[in-house]
Coordinates of C-alpha atoms in Angstrom, one line a residue:
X26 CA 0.0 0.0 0.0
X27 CA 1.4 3.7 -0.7
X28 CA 2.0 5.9 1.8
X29 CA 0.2 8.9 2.9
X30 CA 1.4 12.0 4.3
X31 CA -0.8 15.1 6.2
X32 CA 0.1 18.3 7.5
X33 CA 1.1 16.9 10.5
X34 CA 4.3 15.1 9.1
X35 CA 5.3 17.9 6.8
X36 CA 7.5 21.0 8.5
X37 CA 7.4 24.2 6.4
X38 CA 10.5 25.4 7.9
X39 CA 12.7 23.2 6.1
X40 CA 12.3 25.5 3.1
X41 CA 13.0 28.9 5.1
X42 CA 16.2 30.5 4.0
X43 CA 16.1 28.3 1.1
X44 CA 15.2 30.8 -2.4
X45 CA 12.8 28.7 -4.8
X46 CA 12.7 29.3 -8.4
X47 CA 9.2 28.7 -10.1
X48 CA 9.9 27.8 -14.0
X49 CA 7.2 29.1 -16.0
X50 CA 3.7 31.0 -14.7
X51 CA 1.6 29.3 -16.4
X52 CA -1.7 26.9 -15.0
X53 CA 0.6 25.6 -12.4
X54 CA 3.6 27.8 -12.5
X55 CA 1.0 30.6 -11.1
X56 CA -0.5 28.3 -8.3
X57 CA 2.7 27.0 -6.7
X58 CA 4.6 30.4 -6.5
X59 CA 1.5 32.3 -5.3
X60 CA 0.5 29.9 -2.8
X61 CA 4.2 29.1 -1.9
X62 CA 4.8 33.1 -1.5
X63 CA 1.5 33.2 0.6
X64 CA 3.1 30.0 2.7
X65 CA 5.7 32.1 3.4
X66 CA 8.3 30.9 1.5
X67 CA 11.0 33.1 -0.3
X68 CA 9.9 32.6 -4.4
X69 CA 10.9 33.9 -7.4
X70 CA 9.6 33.5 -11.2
X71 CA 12.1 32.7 -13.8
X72 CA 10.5 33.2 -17.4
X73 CA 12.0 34.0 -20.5
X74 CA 12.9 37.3 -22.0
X75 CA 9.8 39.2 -23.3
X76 CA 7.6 36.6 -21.5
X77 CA 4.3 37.9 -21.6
X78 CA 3.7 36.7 -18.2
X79 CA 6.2 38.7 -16.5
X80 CA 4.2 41.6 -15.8
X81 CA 1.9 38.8 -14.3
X82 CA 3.8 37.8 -12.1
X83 CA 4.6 41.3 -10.7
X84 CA 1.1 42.2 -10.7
X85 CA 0.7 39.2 -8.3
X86 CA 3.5 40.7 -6.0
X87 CA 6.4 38.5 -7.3
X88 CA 9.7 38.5 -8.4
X89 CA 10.4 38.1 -11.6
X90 CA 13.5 37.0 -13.6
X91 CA 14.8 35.4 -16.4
X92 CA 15.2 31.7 -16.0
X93 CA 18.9 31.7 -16.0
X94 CA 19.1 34.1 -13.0
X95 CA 16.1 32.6 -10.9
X96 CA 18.2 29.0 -11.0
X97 CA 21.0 30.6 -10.4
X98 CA 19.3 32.3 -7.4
X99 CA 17.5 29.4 -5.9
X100 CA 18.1 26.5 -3.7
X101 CA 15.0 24.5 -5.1
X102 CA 14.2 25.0 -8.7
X103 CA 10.9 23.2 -9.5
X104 CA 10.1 23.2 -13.3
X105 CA 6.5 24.0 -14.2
X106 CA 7.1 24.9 -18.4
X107 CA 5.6 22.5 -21.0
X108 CA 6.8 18.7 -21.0
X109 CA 8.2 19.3 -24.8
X110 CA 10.1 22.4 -23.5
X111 CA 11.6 21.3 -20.4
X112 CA 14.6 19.6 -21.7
X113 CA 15.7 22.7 -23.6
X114 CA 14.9 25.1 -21.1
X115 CA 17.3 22.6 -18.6
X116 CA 19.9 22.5 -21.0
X117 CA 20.4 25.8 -21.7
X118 CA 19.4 27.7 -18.3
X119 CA 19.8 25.7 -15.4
X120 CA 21.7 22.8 -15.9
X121 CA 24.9 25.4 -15.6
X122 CA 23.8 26.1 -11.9
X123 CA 22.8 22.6 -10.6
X124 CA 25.8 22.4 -8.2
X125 CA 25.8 20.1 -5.5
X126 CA 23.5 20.4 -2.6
X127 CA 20.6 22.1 -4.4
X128 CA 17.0 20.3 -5.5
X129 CA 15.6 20.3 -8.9
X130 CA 11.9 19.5 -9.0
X131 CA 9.2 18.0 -11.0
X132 CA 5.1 18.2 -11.1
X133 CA 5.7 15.5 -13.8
X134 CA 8.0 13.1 -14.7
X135 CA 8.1 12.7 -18.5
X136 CA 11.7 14.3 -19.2
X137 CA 13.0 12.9 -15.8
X138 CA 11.4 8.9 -16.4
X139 CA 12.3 9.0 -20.7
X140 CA 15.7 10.7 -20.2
X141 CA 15.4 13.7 -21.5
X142 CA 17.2 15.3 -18.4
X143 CA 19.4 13.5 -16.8
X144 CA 20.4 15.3 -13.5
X145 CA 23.9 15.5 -12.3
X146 CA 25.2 13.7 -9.1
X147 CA 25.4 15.7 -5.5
X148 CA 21.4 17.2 -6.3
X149 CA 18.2 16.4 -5.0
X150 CA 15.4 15.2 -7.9
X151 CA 12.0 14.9 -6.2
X152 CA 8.7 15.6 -8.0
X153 CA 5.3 16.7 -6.3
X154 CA 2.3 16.5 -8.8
X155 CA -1.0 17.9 -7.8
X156 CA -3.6 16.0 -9.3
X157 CA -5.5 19.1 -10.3
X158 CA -5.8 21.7 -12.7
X159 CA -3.4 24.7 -11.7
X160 CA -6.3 26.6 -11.0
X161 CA -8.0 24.7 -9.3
X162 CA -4.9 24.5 -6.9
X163 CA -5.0 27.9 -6.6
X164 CA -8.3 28.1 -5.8
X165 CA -8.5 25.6 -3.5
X166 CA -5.9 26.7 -1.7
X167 CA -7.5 29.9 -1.1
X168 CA -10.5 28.7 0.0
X169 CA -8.3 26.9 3.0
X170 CA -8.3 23.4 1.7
X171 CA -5.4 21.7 -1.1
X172 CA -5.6 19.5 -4.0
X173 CA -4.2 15.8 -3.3
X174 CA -0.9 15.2 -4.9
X175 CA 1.9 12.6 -5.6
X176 CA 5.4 12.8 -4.1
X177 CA 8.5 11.2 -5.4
X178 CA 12.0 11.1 -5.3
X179 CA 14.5 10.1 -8.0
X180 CA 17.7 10.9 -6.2
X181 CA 18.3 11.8 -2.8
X182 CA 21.9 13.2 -2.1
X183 CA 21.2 15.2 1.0
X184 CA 18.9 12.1 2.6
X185 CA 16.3 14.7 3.1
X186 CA 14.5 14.9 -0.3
X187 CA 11.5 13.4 0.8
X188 CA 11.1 15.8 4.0
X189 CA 11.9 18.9 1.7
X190 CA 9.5 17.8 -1.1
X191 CA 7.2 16.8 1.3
X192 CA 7.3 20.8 3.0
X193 CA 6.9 22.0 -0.8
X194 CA 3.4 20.4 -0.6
X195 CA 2.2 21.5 2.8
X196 CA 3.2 25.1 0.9
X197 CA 1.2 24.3 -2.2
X198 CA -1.4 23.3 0.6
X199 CA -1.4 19.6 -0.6
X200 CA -0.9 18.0 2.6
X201 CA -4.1 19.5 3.4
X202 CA -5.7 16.9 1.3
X203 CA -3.2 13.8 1.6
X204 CA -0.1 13.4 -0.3
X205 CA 0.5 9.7 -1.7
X206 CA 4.4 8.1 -2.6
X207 CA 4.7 7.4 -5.9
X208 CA 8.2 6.8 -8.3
X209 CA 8.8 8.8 -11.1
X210 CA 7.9 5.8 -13.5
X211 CA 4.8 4.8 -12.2
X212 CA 3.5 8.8 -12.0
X213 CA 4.7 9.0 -15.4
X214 CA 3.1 5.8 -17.0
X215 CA -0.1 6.1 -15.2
X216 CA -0.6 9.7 -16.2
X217 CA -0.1 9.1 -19.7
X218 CA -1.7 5.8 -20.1
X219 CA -5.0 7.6 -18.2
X220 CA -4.8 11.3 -20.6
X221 CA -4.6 8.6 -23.7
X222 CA -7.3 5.4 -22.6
X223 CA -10.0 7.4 -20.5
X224 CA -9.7 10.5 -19.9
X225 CA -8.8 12.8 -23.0
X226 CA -8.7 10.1 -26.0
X227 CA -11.1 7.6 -24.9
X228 CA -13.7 9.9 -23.5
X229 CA -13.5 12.0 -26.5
X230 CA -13.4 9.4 -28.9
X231 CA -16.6 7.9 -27.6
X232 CA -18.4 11.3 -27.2
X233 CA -17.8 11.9 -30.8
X234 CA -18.5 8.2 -32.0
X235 CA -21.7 8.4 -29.9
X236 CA -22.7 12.1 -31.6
X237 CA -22.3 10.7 -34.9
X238 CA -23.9 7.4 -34.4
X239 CA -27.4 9.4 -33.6
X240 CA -26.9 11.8 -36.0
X241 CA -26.1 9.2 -39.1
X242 CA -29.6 7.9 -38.2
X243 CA -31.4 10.7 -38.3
X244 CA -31.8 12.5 -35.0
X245 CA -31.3 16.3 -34.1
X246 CA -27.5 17.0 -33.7
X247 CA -28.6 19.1 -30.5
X248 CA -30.3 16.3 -29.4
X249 CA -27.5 14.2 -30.1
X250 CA -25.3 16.9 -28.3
X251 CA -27.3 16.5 -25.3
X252 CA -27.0 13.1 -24.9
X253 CA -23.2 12.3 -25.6
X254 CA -21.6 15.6 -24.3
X255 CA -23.2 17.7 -22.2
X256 CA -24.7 15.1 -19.7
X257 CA -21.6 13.9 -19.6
X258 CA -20.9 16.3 -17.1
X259 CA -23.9 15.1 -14.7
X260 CA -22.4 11.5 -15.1
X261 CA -18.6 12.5 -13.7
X262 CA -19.6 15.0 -10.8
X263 CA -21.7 11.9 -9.6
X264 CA -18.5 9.5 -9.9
X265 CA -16.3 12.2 -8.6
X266 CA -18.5 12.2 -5.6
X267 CA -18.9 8.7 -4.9
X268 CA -17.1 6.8 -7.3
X269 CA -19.1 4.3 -9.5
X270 CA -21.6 3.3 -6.8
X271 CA -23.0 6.6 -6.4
X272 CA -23.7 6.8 -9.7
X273 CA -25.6 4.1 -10.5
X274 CA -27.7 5.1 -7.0
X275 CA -28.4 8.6 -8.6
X276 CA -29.5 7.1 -11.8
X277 CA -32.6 5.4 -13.0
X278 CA -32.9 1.8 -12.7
X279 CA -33.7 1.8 -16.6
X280 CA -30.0 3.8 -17.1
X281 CA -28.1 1.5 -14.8
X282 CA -29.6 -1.7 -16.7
X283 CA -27.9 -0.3 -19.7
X284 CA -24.7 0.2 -17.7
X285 CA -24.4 -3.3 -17.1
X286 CA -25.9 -4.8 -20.2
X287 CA -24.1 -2.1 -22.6
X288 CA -21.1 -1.1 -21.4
X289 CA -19.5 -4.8 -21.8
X290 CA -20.4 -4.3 -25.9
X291 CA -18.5 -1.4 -26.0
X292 CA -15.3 -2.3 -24.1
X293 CA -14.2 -5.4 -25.8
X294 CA -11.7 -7.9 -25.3
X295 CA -10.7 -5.8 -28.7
X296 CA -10.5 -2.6 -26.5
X297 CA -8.7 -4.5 -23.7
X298 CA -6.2 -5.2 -26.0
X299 CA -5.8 -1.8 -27.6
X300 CA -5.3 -0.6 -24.0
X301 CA -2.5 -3.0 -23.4
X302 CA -0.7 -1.9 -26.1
X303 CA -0.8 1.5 -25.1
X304 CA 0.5 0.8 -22.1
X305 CA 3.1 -0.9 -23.8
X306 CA 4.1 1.2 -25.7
X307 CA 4.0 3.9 -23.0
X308 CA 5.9 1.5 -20.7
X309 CA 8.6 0.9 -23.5
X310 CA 9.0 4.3 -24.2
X311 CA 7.7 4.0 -27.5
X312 CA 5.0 6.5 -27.3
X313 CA 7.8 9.4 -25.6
X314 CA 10.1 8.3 -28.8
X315 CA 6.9 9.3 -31.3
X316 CA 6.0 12.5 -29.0
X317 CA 9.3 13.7 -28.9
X318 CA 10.4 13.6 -32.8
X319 CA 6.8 14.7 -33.6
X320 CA 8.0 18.1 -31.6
X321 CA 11.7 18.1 -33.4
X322 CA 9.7 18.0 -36.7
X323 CA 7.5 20.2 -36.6
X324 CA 4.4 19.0 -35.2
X325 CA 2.8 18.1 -38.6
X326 CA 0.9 15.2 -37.6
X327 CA -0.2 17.2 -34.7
X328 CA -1.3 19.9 -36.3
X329 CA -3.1 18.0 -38.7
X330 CA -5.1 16.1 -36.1
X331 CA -5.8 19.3 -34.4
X332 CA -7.2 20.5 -37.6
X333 CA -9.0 18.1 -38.4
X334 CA -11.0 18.0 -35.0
X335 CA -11.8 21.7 -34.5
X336 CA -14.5 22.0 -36.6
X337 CA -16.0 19.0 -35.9
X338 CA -19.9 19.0 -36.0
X339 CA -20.6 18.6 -32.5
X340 CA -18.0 21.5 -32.0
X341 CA -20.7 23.7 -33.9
X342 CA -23.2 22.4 -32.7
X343 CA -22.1 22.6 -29.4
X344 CA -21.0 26.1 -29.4
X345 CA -24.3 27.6 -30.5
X346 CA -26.1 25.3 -27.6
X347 CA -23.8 26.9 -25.1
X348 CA -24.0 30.4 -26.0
X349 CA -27.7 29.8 -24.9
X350 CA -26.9 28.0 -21.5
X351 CA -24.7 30.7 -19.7
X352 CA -25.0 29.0 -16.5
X353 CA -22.6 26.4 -17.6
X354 CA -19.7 29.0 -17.8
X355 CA -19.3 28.9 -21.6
X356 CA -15.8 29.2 -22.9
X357 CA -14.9 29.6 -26.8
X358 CA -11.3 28.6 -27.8
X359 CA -10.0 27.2 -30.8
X360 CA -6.9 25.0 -29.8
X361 CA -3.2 26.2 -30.6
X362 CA -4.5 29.9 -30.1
X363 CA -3.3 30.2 -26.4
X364 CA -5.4 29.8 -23.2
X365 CA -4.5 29.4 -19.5

């Protein structure tokens, strides 16, 4: 069984008088070094030059700097920028100041578990990985509560890597909620293999198979939207809740006969055996080898996928629904023209 850590078993002043760098201010960048700074801890920003987010972060009451100078700086360097940039960004702008007795941090462990960095000897390399959108640590974290999260360590030179990353997440507030001990390999596999099977490709594979289904035989496409989209919605917050039980408590009894009597005809031993291999190939590196050169060439394939996906039907079709339903929070962005 994994191990759980609380507030309790976390001490806060193991980071005083130790300068952290935040790498990026983006959707987590933003959350750790404003709820670190509110924690009391000594943080600074490192962003590139002409970063649009460095006025940001001094809006927020931070110090900013260019990444360079912020790893330079700091004692703990946690890197928050994009999994495709990270090995670049190491290369070129901290790796020169990784000297011995300093911690470099993860909230992932792609470029750590594939070996894309490779850290040198005498450093600490732990990870913490709120399982949570960055704003919703923030919030959270506001609100006097955390966001569970994973803790790891990779290397331990100073034999307190765990106590230190486990102080970073009482500052993130994380320890609030529980903390769990996890390796950089089974963060990393797990993550992917759950973005690519359930939670981004499957679900969205199925929403649009389902939309398409009804609409090929002749129903409303709003109709159609309702039913394999937007109640989707209803369906999660009740597992989210109360995990698959709940669920089929809060539904009808018709609904949860179709559970049972359906759901085996759509995940097949077929689809079992799709899953596998992703997790193969995840496992094997494979899928990090494809992702990787896809970003060294030029993304075609990526952009060609995202193309081809934007405009889909129940996109449309969905966008004109929820400019009518403003009490679901409506948000219109096309993909690959920024965001949070």
């Amino acid at each position: 069984m994994a191990e759980l850590f609380y507030d309790k078993q976390a001490d806060l002043e193991r980071l005083k008088g130790k300068p952290i760098a935040i790498i990026g201010f983006g959707s987590q960048g933003h959350a750790h070094a404003r709820n670190l700074a509110d924690s009391g801890m000594d943080v600074r920003v490192g962003l590139y030059a002409g970063s649009k987010s460095w006025a940001k972060v001094e809006a927020a009451g931070l110090k900013a700097m260019t990444v360079a100078d912020a790893a330079k700086e700091a004692q703990i360097v946690m890197i928050l920028v994009p999994d495709t940039m990270q090995a670049e960004v190491y290369r070129e702008h901290i790796a020169p100041y990784m000297t011995p007795g300093k911690t470099l941090m993860f909230a992932h462990g792609f470029n750590i578990r594939f070996g894309q960095i490779i850290p040198p000897e005498g450093i600490d390399v732990s990870m913490v990985a709120p399982k949570s959108p960055g704003h919703r640590v923030r919030e959270v974290y506001e609100q006097g509560g955390g966001v569970p999260a994973l803790v790891a360590v990779q290397q331990d030179a100073s034999g307190g890597a765990l106590a230190d990353a486990l102080a970073y997440a009482k500052g993130i507030g994380s320890t609030r909620a529980g903390v769990l001990t996890t390796t950089f390999a089974e963060e990393t596999e797990t993550d992917l293999f759950g973005e690519q099977v359930v939670l981004c490709g499957g679900v969205s594979a199925l929403v649009k198979a389902g939309f398409e289904t009804l609409v090929d035989a002749g129903y409303q496409p709003e109709v159609a939207y309702f039913e394999c989209m937007h109640e989707l919605k209803l369906i999660v917050d009740l597992f989210y809740q109360g995990g698959l039980n709940y669920m089929r408590y809060s539904v009808s009894d018709t609904a949860e006969w179709g559970d049972y009597t359906a759901g085996p005809k759509i995940v097949t031993d077929e689809t079992r055996a799709a899953m596998k291999q992703i997790l193969t190939d995840i496992q094997t590196g494979a899928f990090a080898e494809d992702w990787i050169e896809e970003n060294h060439t030029g993304r075609q394939r990526f952009n060609a996928f995202r193309k081809n996906d934007v405009d889909h039907p129940i996109e449309q079709i969905g966008l004109e629904l929820r400019r009518m339903m403003p009490f679901v929070g409506p948000r219109e962005v096309r993909p690959g023209e920024g965001g949070a």
